[in-house]
Coordinates of C-alpha atoms in Angstrom, one line a residue:
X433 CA 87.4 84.2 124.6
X434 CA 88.9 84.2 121.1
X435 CA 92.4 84.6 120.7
X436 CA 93.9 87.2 118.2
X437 CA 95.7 86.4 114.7
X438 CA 97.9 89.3 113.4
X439 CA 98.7 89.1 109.8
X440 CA 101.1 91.4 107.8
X441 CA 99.9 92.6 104.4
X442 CA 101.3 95.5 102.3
X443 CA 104.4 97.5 103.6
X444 CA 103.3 98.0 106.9
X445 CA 99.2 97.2 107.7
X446 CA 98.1 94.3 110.0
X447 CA 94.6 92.6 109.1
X448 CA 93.4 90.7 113.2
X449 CA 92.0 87.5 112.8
X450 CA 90.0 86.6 115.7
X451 CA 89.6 82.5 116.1
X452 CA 87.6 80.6 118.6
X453 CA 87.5 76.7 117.8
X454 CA 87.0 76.7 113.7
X455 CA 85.1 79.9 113.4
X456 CA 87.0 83.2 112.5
X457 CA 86.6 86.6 111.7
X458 CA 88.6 89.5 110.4
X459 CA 89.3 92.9 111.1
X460 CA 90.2 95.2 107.8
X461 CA 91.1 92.8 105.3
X462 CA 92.9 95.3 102.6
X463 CA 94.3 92.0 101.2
X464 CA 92.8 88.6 100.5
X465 CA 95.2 86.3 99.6
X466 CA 97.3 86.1 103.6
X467 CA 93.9 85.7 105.1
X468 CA 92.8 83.1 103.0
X469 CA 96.2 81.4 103.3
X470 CA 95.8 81.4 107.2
X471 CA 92.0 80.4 107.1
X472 CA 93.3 77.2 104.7
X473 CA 96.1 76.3 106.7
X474 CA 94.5 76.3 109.8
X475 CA 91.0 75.1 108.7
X476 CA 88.7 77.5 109.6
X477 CA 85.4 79.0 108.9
X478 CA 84.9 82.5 108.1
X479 CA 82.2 83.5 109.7
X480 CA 82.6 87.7 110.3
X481 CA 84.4 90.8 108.7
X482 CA 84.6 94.1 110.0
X483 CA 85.4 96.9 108.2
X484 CA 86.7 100.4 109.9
X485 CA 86.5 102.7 107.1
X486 CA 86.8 102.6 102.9
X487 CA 90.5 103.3 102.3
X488 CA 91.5 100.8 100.1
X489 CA 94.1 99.0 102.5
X490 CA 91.4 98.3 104.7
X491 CA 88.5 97.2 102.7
X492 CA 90.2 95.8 99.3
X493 CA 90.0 91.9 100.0
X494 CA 86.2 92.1 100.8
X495 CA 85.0 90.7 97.9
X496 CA 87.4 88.0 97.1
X497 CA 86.7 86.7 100.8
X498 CA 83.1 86.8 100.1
X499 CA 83.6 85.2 96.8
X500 CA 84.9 82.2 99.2
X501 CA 82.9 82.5 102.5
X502 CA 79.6 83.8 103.0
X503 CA 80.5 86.2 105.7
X504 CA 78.9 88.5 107.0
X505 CA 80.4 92.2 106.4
X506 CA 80.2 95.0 109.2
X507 CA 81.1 98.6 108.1
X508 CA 80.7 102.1 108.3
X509 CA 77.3 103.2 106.6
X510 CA 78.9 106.8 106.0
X511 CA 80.9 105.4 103.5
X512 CA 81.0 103.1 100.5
X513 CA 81.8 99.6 100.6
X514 CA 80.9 97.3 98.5
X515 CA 79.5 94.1 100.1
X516 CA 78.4 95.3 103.7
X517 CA 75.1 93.7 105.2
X518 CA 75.0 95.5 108.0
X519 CA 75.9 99.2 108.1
X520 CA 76.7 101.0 111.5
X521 CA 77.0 104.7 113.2
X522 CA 78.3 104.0 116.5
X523 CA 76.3 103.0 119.3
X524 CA 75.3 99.3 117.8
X525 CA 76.0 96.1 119.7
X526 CA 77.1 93.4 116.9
X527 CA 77.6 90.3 117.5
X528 CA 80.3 88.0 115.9
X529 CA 79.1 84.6 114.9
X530 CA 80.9 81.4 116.3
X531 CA 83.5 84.3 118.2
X532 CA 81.4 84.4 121.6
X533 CA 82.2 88.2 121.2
X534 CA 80.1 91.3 121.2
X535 CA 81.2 94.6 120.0
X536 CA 80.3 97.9 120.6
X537 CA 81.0 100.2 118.0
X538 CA 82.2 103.4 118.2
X539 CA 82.2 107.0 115.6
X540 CA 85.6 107.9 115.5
X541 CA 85.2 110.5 112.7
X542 CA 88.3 111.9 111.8
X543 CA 90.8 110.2 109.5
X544 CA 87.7 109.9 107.5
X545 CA 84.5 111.2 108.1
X546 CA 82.8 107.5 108.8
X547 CA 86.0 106.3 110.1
X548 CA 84.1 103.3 113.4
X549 CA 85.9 101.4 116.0
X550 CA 85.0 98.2 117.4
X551 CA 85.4 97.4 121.5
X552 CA 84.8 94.4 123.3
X553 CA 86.5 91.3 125.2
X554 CA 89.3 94.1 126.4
X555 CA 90.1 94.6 122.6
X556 CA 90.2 97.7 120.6
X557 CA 89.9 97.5 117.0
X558 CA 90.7 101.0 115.6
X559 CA 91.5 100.6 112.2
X560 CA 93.7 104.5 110.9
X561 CA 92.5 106.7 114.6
X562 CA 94.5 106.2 117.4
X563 CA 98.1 104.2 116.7
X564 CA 100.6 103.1 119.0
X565 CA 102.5 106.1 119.7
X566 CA 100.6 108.5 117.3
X567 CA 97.4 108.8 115.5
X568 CA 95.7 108.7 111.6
X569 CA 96.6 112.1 109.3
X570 CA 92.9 114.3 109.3
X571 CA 92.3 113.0 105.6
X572 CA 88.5 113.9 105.6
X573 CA 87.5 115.2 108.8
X574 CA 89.0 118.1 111.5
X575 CA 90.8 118.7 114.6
X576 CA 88.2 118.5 116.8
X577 CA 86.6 116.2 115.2
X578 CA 89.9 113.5 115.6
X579 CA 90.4 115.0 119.4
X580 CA 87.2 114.4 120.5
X581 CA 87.5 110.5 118.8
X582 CA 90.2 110.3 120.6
X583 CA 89.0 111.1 123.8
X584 CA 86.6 108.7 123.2
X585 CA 88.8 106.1 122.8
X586 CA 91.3 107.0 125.9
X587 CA 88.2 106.9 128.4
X588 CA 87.8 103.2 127.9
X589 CA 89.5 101.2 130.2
X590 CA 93.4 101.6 131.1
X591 CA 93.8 97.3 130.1
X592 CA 92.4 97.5 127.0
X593 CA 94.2 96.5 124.0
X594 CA 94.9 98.6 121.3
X595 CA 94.9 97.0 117.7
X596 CA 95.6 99.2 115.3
X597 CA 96.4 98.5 111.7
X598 CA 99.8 99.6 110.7
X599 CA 103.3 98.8 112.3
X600 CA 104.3 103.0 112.7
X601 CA 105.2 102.9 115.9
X602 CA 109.0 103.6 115.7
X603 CA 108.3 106.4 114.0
X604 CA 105.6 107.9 115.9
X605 CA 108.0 107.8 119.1
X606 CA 110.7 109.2 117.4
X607 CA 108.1 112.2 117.3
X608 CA 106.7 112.0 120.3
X609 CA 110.3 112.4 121.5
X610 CA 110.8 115.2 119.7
X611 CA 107.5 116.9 121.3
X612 CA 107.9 115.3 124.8
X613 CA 111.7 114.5 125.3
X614 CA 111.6 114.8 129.5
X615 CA 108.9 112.3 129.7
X616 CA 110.7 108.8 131.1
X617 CA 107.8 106.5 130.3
X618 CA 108.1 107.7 126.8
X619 CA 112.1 107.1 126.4
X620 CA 111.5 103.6 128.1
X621 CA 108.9 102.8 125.3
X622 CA 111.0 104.0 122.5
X623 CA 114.3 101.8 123.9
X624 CA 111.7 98.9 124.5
X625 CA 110.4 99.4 120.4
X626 CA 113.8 99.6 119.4
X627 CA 114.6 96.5 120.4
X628 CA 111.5 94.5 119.2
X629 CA 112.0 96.1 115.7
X630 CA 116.0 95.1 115.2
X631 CA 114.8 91.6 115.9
X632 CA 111.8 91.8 113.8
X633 CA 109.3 91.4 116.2
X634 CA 105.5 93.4 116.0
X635 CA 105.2 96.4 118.5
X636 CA 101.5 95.7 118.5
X637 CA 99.1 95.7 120.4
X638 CA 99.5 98.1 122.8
X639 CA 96.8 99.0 126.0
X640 CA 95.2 102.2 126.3
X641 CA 97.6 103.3 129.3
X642 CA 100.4 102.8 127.7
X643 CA 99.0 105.5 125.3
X644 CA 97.9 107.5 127.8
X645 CA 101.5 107.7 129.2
X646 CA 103.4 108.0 126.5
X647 CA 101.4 109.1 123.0
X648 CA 101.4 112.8 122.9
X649 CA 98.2 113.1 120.7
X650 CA 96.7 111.8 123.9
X651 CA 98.7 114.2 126.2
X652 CA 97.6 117.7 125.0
X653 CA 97.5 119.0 128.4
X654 CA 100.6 118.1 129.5
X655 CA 103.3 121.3 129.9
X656 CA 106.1 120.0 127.8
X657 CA 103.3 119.0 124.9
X658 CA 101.9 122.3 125.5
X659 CA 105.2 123.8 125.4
X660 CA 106.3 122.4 122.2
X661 CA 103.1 123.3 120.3
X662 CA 103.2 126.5 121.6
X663 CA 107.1 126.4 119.6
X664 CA 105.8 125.9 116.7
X665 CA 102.4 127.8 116.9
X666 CA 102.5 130.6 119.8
X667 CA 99.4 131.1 119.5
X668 CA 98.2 127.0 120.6
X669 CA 96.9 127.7 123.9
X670 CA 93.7 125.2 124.3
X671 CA 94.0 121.5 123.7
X672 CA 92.4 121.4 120.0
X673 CA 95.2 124.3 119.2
X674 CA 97.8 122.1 120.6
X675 CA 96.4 119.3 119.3
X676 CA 96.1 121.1 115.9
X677 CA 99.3 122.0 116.0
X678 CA 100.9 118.8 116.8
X679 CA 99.1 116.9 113.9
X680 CA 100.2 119.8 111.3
X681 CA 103.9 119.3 112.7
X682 CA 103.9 115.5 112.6
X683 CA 102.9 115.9 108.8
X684 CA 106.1 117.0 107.8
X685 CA 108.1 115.5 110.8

């Protein structure tokens, strides 16, 4: 088993390094320079990159890696991104060289139309879809097209966990709190976020059931969601409409 590297970059993104022995790879390097800083330090061989989808913050360091270690580059083949080898759909097995790790990936259309997830060893790399306590904004695709990625994502198993690529989740669970304030799990997760963030600590990963209990983009059948969508749009009677609803509220939350 690999073990898992999170390193800040920007404002708020994380870029996973996963490191078995000397071999590592990397998940959505928007920036270069802290990966190559822990890859020095720490001696290791790059061996992998995976790529979620083409925003900038997730793909930008690609080529100075490459200009430094051969890797080789996984990505979505719905979108553009200069130096993938190996372009992927969802569906493909790929394996990570020197890791001992297989991925599946998975189409999780919906922050962008290409937008792929990676699964394997009990981790989910999910790049801009599902966050801790939220999900991405529907930049390119719709709705249904972000509710059904999520669903896919929320049927893997309950222990799997959830790497996602920004540090949001203090302000997705004030939100969820405003859509779900009677839930108990939720207001124990919020307190427990609190915490970690006044002493500076990372409130990532997460594991799917934790999501499951407490993210309300993953609880559109639940009353009080239902209830609070309803608030806003009366007319948000199915789970896309709630879902729909909650995603337009959260944009100007």
């Amino acid at each position: 088993m690999f073990d898992v590297i999170r390193i800040p970059a920007f404002k708020d993104n994380y870029i996973w390094l996963l490191r078995k022995g000397a071999a590592a790879a990397v998940v959505d390097p928007g920036d270069a320079r802290p990966v190559l800083a822990v890859i020095e330090r720490e001696g290791l061989s790059l061996t992998t990159i995976l790529v979620t989808h083409h925003h900038a913050d997730h793909q930008g360091g690609v080529a100075d890696l490459l200009a430094r270690h051969p890797a080789e580059v996984f990505g979505p083949a719905a979108e553009s991104i200069t130096g993938i080898k190996r372009s992927l759909c969802g569906g493909e097995t790929v394996s990570v060289a020197g890791c001992a790790a297989d991925f599946q990936v998975i189409a999780v259309p919906g922050h962008t139309l290409g937008h792929i997830a990676y699964y394997g060893s009990g981790c989910l790399f999910c790049g801009d879809t599902l966050f801790a306590g939220g999900c991405g904004r529907l930049f390119e695709g719709t709705a249904a097209q972000m509710l059904e990625s999520l669903a896919r994502l929320s049927a893997l198993p309950d222990d799997t966990a959830v790497y996602c690529a920004h540090e949001y989740t203090q302000a997705n669970l004030r939100f969820a709190l405003a859509v779900e304030p009677g839930n108990p799990r939720l207001q124990r997760r919020a307190e427990e976020v609190a915490v970690a963030r006044a002493a500076g600590l990372a409130t990532v990963p997460s594991t799917i059931a934790i999501e499951k209990a407490s993210n309300p983009f993953l609880r559109c059948r639940e009353p009080e969601v239902v209830a609070a969508a309803q608030r806003r749009v009366p007319g948000a009677r199915d789970e896309l409409a709630v879902f729909a609803a909650l995603r337009e509220w959260k944009n100007t939350f």
